[in-house]
Amino acid sequence: MILKANCNNVAIGFSSWHNITVVHESIRILQAQGYKATRPRKLVLGVLEEIDRPLSPYEIQEVLRARGKYLNHVTIHRILDLLCSLNLAHKVLSSGKFVKCSLNAIEGCHRFMVCQHCGAIQEFADKKLCQEENNLAQNLGFHTEYHLSEFSGLCSRCYRKRFQLAK
């Protein structure tokens, strides 16, 4: 299930829904925007949901190949571009890989916290931070079309492990 916590205008996504449900919701969004739910799009959505970690187009291709399915990596790139444009997937800046959007029902700027040790990703949306960035850009005479940002550090689990080992 995709649970959304919203405190002080901060939404945090936790994904644990059965992948069929999330894929169906993504397909519904695709169709609502006038796109067809093609077999290749369904396959890529399914892999992003099931693997639940950042994947490159080549890694997606390898997962599909291991399942007896084949998609050209160029096709996968195009599908990922479409999914990103519809906020159904995001490109992780630090790795250049892609993850499913766990906050696709929430409009606005989505950001990530990326663990440098285990690679865990936490997606969040913060309306106040988004507005502050827009204000900063406006004060500098810059028109913002979109925001790209992610936080890099250690997740709580890796931080605890490191702290316990240091004792």
Backbone as JSON, one array per atom type, in Angstrom:
{
  "sequence": "MILKANCNNVAIGFSSWHNITVVHESIRILQAQGYKATRPRKLVLGVLEEIDRPLSPYEIQEVLRARGKYLNHVTIHRILDLLCSLNLAHKVLSSGKFVKCSLNAIEGCHRFMVCQHCGAIQEFADKKLCQEENNLAQNLGFHTEYHLSEFSGLCSRCYRKRFQLAK",
  "N": [[0.85, -1.16, 0.0], [0.48, 2.28, -0.64], [1.31, 4.53, 1.58], [0.62, 7.69, 2.86], [2.0, 10.19, 4.7], [1.22, 13.25, 6.06], [2.41, 15.97, 7.36], [2.67, 19.21, 8.5], [2.7, 20.23, 5.87], [4.41, 18.45, 4.6], [4.84, 15.67, 2.71], [5.32, 12.23, 2.82], [6.37, 9.34, 1.2], [5.73, 5.91, 1.48], [6.24, 2.82, 0.21], [4.46, -0.13, -0.08], [2.51, -1.55, -1.2], [0.77, -4.14, -2.97], [2.17, -4.99, -6.07], [0.5, -5.16, -8.33], [-1.74, -3.54, -7.8], [-0.61, -0.94, -7.66], [0.5, -0.74, -10.2], [-1.85, -0.86, -11.7], [-3.03, 1.57, -10.88], [-1.16, 3.38, -11.9], [-1.46, 2.82, -14.61], [-4.07, 3.69, -14.95], [-3.68, 6.44, -14.58], [-1.97, 6.97, -16.76], [-3.77, 6.42, -18.91], [-5.74, 8.31, -18.38], [-4.41, 10.57, -19.08], [-4.38, 10.34, -21.76], [-2.76, 8.4, -22.91], [-1.85, 5.17, -24.17], [-2.11, 2.01, -22.54], [0.26, 0.22, -23.04], [1.83, -2.99, -23.64], [4.73, -2.9, -23.3], [4.95, -0.6, -21.62], [3.5, -1.42, -19.38], [5.14, -3.53, -18.57], [7.55, -2.21, -17.83], [6.59, -0.52, -15.79], [5.8, -2.51, -13.98], [8.27, -3.71, -13.3], [9.62, -1.53, -12.08], [7.97, -1.17, -9.86], [8.07, -3.67, -8.56], [10.84, -4.22, -8.0], [11.68, -2.02, -6.5], [13.86, -0.28, -5.99], [16.38, 2.04, -7.13], [16.83, 1.82, -10.64], [18.69, 1.35, -13.63], [18.05, 1.91, -17.16], [19.24, -0.25, -18.49], [19.44, -2.15, -16.45], [16.73, -2.61, -15.98], [16.11, -3.75, -18.42], [17.62, -6.13, -18.19], [16.33, -7.42, -16.03], [13.84, -7.89, -17.19], [14.64, -9.52, -19.32], [15.56, -11.77, -17.93], [13.15, -12.78, -17.22], [12.18, -13.72, -19.52], [11.24, -11.82, -21.26], [11.58, -9.24, -23.71], [12.75, -6.02, -24.22], [13.89, -3.33, -26.1], [16.6, -1.23, -25.14], [16.38, 1.46, -25.86], [13.65, 1.79, -26.2], [12.9, 1.38, -23.55], [14.12, 3.64, -22.38], [12.54, 5.66, -23.58], [10.03, 5.05, -22.53], [10.55, 5.45, -19.8], [11.09, 8.22, -19.86], [8.53, 9.16, -20.53], [7.05, 8.22, -18.28], [8.32, 9.69, -16.27], [7.6, 12.28, -17.06], [4.94, 12.26, -16.44], [4.95, 12.08, -13.74], [5.06, 9.52, -12.68], [7.31, 8.15, -12.35], [10.69, 8.78, -11.31], [13.84, 10.32, -11.97], [16.78, 9.61, -10.32], [19.07, 11.85, -9.28], [21.75, 11.58, -8.37], [22.54, 9.03, -9.13], [21.57, 8.6, -11.67], [19.68, 6.75, -12.16], [16.38, 5.2, -12.15], [13.31, 5.44, -10.3], [10.12, 4.33, -9.11], [7.4, 6.59, -8.64], [6.41, 7.32, -5.46], [4.62, 9.06, -4.55], [2.58, 9.73, -6.32], [0.05, 10.81, -6.29], [0.3, 13.3, -5.34], [0.81, 16.55, -6.22], [3.4, 18.76, -7.38], [6.72, 19.57, -6.19], [8.83, 16.9, -5.94], [11.12, 15.25, -3.87], [14.18, 13.59, -2.86], [15.67, 11.59, -0.29], [18.68, 10.09, -0.1], [20.38, 7.24, 0.82], [23.78, 6.93, 1.31], [25.1, 4.63, 1.92], [23.49, 2.15, 1.86], [21.8, 2.65, -0.24], [19.11, 3.12, 0.01], [16.06, 4.85, -0.64], [14.12, 7.64, 0.13], [11.24, 9.22, -0.66], [9.86, 12.48, -0.76], [7.56, 15.24, -0.46], [7.43, 18.69, -0.14], [5.66, 21.41, 0.35], [6.2, 23.95, 1.43], [9.02, 24.18, 1.28], [9.3, 24.05, -1.49], [7.99, 26.42, -2.23], [9.69, 28.28, -0.99], [12.03, 27.9, -2.5], [11.09, 28.76, -4.99], [10.57, 31.45, -4.36], [13.19, 32.34, -3.76], [14.41, 32.03, -6.27], [12.85, 33.84, -7.75], [13.51, 36.24, -6.45], [16.08, 36.47, -7.34], [15.66, 37.04, -9.91], [14.98, 34.95, -11.59], [13.18, 32.59, -13.48], [11.61, 29.77, -12.45], [11.2, 26.57, -13.74], [11.17, 23.9, -13.0], [12.15, 21.89, -10.16], [15.08, 20.31, -9.03], [16.3, 18.24, -6.7], [18.05, 16.49, -4.14], [18.72, 14.83, -1.09], [21.65, 13.7, 0.41], [23.03, 11.18, 2.41], [22.99, 9.25, 5.38], [20.69, 6.67, 5.99], [18.4, 6.04, 8.73], [18.79, 3.44, 9.71], [21.37, 2.66, 8.73], [22.86, 4.7, 9.87], [22.53, 4.16, 12.6], [23.84, 1.66, 12.71], [26.45, 2.43, 12.04], [27.01, 4.17, 14.15], [26.82, 2.44, 16.36], [28.93, 0.7, 15.8], [31.05, 2.39, 16.15], [31.32, 2.67, 18.84]],
  "CA": [[0.0, 0.0, 0.0], [1.24, 3.52, -0.57], [0.83, 5.32, 2.69], [1.12, 9.05, 2.78], [1.93, 10.95, 5.93], [1.28, 14.66, 5.71], [2.55, 16.79, 8.55], [3.27, 20.49, 8.19], [2.86, 20.32, 4.42], [5.43, 17.52, 4.11], [4.27, 14.35, 2.41], [6.37, 11.22, 2.71], [5.83, 8.12, 0.6], [6.23, 4.6, 1.87], [5.55, 1.91, -0.69], [4.41, -1.54, 0.3], [1.32, -2.1, -1.84], [0.98, -5.2, -3.94], [2.53, -4.29, -7.29], [-0.61, -5.12, -9.28], [-2.56, -2.37, -7.49], [0.11, 0.27, -8.04], [0.59, -0.73, -11.66], [-3.18, -0.48, -12.19], [-3.21, 3.0, -10.65], [-0.31, 4.06, -12.88], [-2.12, 2.65, -15.92], [-5.23, 4.59, -14.94], [-3.16, 7.79, -14.79], [-1.54, 7.01, -18.16], [-4.94, 6.49, -19.78], [-6.41, 9.58, -18.13], [-3.64, 11.59, -19.8], [-4.5, 10.08, -23.19], [-1.76, 7.43, -23.37], [-2.28, 3.77, -24.16], [-1.44, 1.13, -21.59], [0.87, -0.8, -23.88], [2.55, -4.07, -22.97], [6.03, -2.44, -22.81], [4.76, 0.32, -20.49], [3.11, -2.24, -18.23], [6.31, -4.29, -18.13], [8.47, -1.3, -17.14], [5.94, -0.16, -14.53], [5.86, -3.68, -13.1], [9.64, -3.88, -12.79], [9.89, -0.44, -11.13], [7.22, -1.43, -8.63], [8.5, -4.9, -7.89], [12.23, -4.17, -7.54], [11.63, -1.03, -5.43], [15.13, 0.42, -5.79], [16.72, 2.7, -8.39], [17.29, 0.94, -11.71], [19.02, 1.96, -14.92], [17.34, 1.24, -18.26], [19.88, -1.55, -18.77], [19.04, -3.08, -15.38], [15.34, -2.97, -16.27], [16.19, -4.68, -19.56], [18.12, -7.41, -17.7], [15.26, -8.03, -15.24], [12.85, -8.4, -18.15], [15.25, -10.63, -20.08], [15.57, -12.93, -17.03], [11.77, -13.27, -17.19], [11.8, -14.15, -20.86], [10.66, -10.69, -21.99], [12.64, -8.42, -24.28], [12.48, -4.65, -24.67], [15.08, -2.59, -26.49], [16.89, -0.21, -24.13], [15.88, 2.75, -26.34], [12.22, 1.77, -25.84], [12.84, 1.56, -22.1], [14.41, 5.06, -22.15], [11.36, 6.45, -23.97], [8.98, 4.79, -21.54], [10.94, 6.14, -18.57], [10.86, 9.65, -20.09], [7.08, 9.38, -20.42], [6.65, 8.02, -16.89], [8.81, 10.84, -15.51], [6.81, 13.46, -17.42], [3.63, 12.11, -15.79], [5.21, 11.92, -12.31], [4.88, 8.13, -12.28], [8.67, 7.7, -12.05], [11.63, 9.89, -11.16], [15.26, 10.03, -12.16], [17.58, 9.95, -9.15], [20.16, 12.63, -9.85], [23.08, 11.11, -7.99], [22.88, 7.77, -9.79], [21.05, 8.56, -13.03], [18.76, 5.63, -12.25], [14.97, 5.57, -12.05], [12.46, 4.8, -9.29], [8.7, 4.66, -9.23], [6.95, 7.69, -7.79], [5.56, 6.82, -4.38], [3.71, 10.15, -4.19], [2.0, 10.19, -7.59], [-1.21, 11.53, -6.08], [0.63, 14.61, -4.79], [1.44, 17.4, -7.21], [4.44, 19.63, -6.87], [8.12, 19.17, -6.22], [9.16, 15.68, -5.2], [12.55, 15.18, -3.59], [14.62, 12.31, -2.31], [16.78, 11.41, 0.62], [19.36, 8.9, -0.61], [21.4, 6.71, 1.72], [25.04, 6.68, 0.61], [25.62, 3.3, 2.25], [22.67, 1.03, 1.37], [21.07, 3.06, -1.44], [17.68, 3.33, 0.28], [15.56, 6.15, -1.08], [12.89, 8.11, 0.75], [10.67, 10.31, -1.45], [8.99, 13.37, -0.01], [7.14, 16.5, -1.09], [7.32, 19.73, 0.88], [5.15, 22.61, -0.32], [6.88, 25.13, 1.96], [10.36, 24.2, 0.68], [9.1, 24.37, -2.9], [7.68, 27.85, -2.31], [10.92, 29.01, -0.64], [12.91, 27.84, -3.66], [10.51, 29.65, -6.0], [10.81, 32.82, -3.9], [14.61, 32.62, -3.94], [14.64, 32.2, -7.71], [12.2, 35.08, -8.16], [14.32, 37.34, -5.92], [17.29, 36.54, -8.16], [15.24, 37.33, -11.27], [15.01, 33.7, -12.35], [11.89, 31.9, -13.57], [11.82, 28.34, -12.22], [10.28, 25.65, -14.42], [11.09, 22.71, -12.15], [13.18, 21.79, -9.13], [15.76, 19.03, -8.92], [17.15, 18.2, -5.51], [18.02, 15.3, -3.31], [19.58, 14.88, 0.09], [22.51, 12.52, 0.47], [23.53, 10.94, 3.76], [22.76, 7.89, 5.87], [19.35, 6.39, 6.53], [18.47, 5.82, 10.18], [19.35, 2.11, 9.98], [22.82, 2.7, 8.49], [23.44, 5.61, 10.86], [22.6, 3.41, 13.87], [24.9, 0.66, 12.57], [27.74, 3.13, 12.09], [27.18, 4.7, 15.51], [27.06, 1.3, 17.25], [30.26, 0.18, 15.52], [32.05, 3.35, 16.61], [31.44, 2.62, 20.31]],
  "C": [[0.89, 1.22, 0.0], [0.59, 4.35, 0.53], [1.41, 6.71, 2.56], [0.92, 9.73, 4.13], [2.06, 12.41, 5.54], [1.26, 15.48, 6.98], [3.24, 18.08, 8.15], [3.61, 20.62, 6.71], [4.0, 19.46, 3.87], [4.76, 16.18, 3.91], [5.42, 13.38, 2.19], [5.74, 9.95, 2.18], [6.52, 6.87, 1.1], [5.52, 3.59, 0.99], [5.62, 0.49, -0.18], [3.17, -2.21, -0.27], [1.69, -3.25, -2.74], [1.17, -4.55, -5.3], [1.41, -4.22, -8.32], [-1.44, -3.86, -9.06], [-1.89, -1.09, -7.94], [0.23, 0.36, -9.55], [-0.76, -0.34, -12.25], [-3.44, 1.01, -12.01], [-2.38, 3.8, -11.65], [-0.91, 3.97, -14.28], [-3.33, 3.57, -16.02], [-4.78, 6.03, -15.21], [-2.68, 7.96, -16.23], [-2.73, 7.23, -19.09], [-5.69, 7.81, -19.6], [-5.71, 10.73, -18.85], [-3.62, 11.35, -21.31], [-3.48, 9.11, -23.76], [-2.32, 6.02, -23.28], [-1.46, 2.99, -23.13], [-0.85, -0.04, -22.37], [1.59, -1.85, -23.04], [3.92, -3.6, -22.46], [5.92, -1.49, -21.61], [4.38, -0.44, -19.23], [4.3, -3.02, -17.67], [7.27, -3.41, -17.33], [7.88, -0.87, -15.8], [6.03, -1.3, -13.52], [7.23, -3.88, -12.5], [9.96, -2.79, -11.77], [9.19, -0.67, -9.8], [7.79, -2.61, -7.86], [9.89, -4.8, -7.28], [12.38, -3.15, -6.42], [13.0, -0.5, -5.02], [15.48, 1.08, -7.11], [17.31, 1.72, -9.4], [17.63, 1.75, -12.95], [18.17, 1.28, -16.0], [17.93, -0.14, -18.58], [19.53, -2.58, -17.71], [17.59, -3.53, -15.57], [15.31, -3.99, -17.4], [16.64, -6.06, -19.09], [17.07, -8.15, -16.86], [14.23, -8.65, -16.17], [13.39, -9.6, -18.92], [15.27, -11.9, -19.23], [14.18, -13.55, -16.92], [11.28, -13.71, -18.56], [11.13, -13.07, -21.68], [11.8, -9.87, -22.57], [12.08, -7.06, -24.69], [13.82, -4.02, -25.0], [15.33, -1.49, -25.46], [16.43, 1.19, -24.56], [14.39, 2.87, -26.01], [12.06, 2.01, -24.34], [13.12, 3.02, -21.74], [13.18, 5.92, -22.45], [10.22, 6.27, -22.97], [9.3, 5.51, -20.24], [10.76, 7.65, -18.7], [9.38, 9.98, -19.94], [6.63, 9.27, -18.97], [7.11, 9.19, -16.02], [7.98, 12.09, -15.81], [5.43, 13.44, -16.77], [3.75, 11.93, -14.28], [4.91, 10.5, -11.82], [6.22, 7.48, -11.96], [9.53, 8.95, -11.93], [13.04, 9.41, -11.46], [16.0, 10.49, -10.9], [18.86, 10.6, -9.67], [21.53, 12.03, -9.58], [23.5, 9.84, -8.72], [22.47, 7.72, -11.26], [20.08, 7.41, -13.25], [17.34, 6.1, -11.98], [14.27, 4.78, -10.95], [11.02, 5.15, -9.59], [8.41, 5.84, -8.31], [6.05, 7.11, -6.71], [4.58, 7.88, -3.92], [2.95, 10.64, -5.42], [0.66, 10.89, -7.44], [-0.96, 12.95, -5.58], [1.37, 15.41, -5.85], [2.54, 18.21, -6.55], [5.81, 19.0, -6.94], [8.34, 17.95, -5.34], [10.68, 15.62, -5.06], [12.88, 13.84, -2.96], [15.68, 12.5, -1.24], [17.39, 10.08, 0.23], [20.44, 8.48, 0.37], [22.65, 6.37, 0.92], [25.56, 5.27, 0.85], [24.8, 2.18, 1.6], [21.87, 1.37, 0.12], [19.58, 3.25, -1.24], [17.28, 4.74, -0.13], [14.24, 6.44, -0.39], [12.41, 9.31, -0.06], [9.8, 11.16, -0.55], [8.64, 14.6, -0.84], [6.92, 17.5, 0.03], [6.91, 21.03, 0.19], [5.88, 23.87, 0.14], [8.28, 25.27, 1.35], [10.28, 24.58, -0.79], [8.85, 25.87, -3.07], [8.91, 28.69, -1.98], [11.89, 29.03, -1.82], [12.4, 28.75, -4.78], [10.75, 31.11, -5.64], [12.26, 33.23, -4.1], [14.92, 32.88, -5.41], [14.06, 33.52, -8.2], [13.01, 36.29, -7.69], [15.6, 37.53, -6.72], [16.96, 36.8, -9.63], [15.22, 36.11, -12.18], [13.64, 33.06, -12.33], [12.14, 30.4, -13.48], [10.77, 27.53, -12.95], [10.11, 24.37, -13.64], [12.27, 22.7, -11.19], [13.78, 20.39, -9.16], [16.62, 19.08, -7.66], [16.99, 16.88, -4.8], [19.01, 15.49, -2.18], [20.37, 13.59, 0.14], [23.06, 12.39, 1.87], [23.34, 9.49, 4.13], [21.34, 7.76, 6.37], [19.5, 6.06, 8.01], [19.09, 4.47, 10.51], [20.87, 2.11, 9.82], [23.51, 3.61, 9.49], [23.58, 4.9, 12.2], [23.72, 2.38, 13.83], [26.27, 1.31, 12.7], [28.02, 3.62, 13.5], [27.5, 3.58, 16.48], [28.45, 0.73, 17.03], [31.35, 1.1, 16.05], [32.25, 3.29, 18.12], [32.5, 1.67, 20.75]]
}
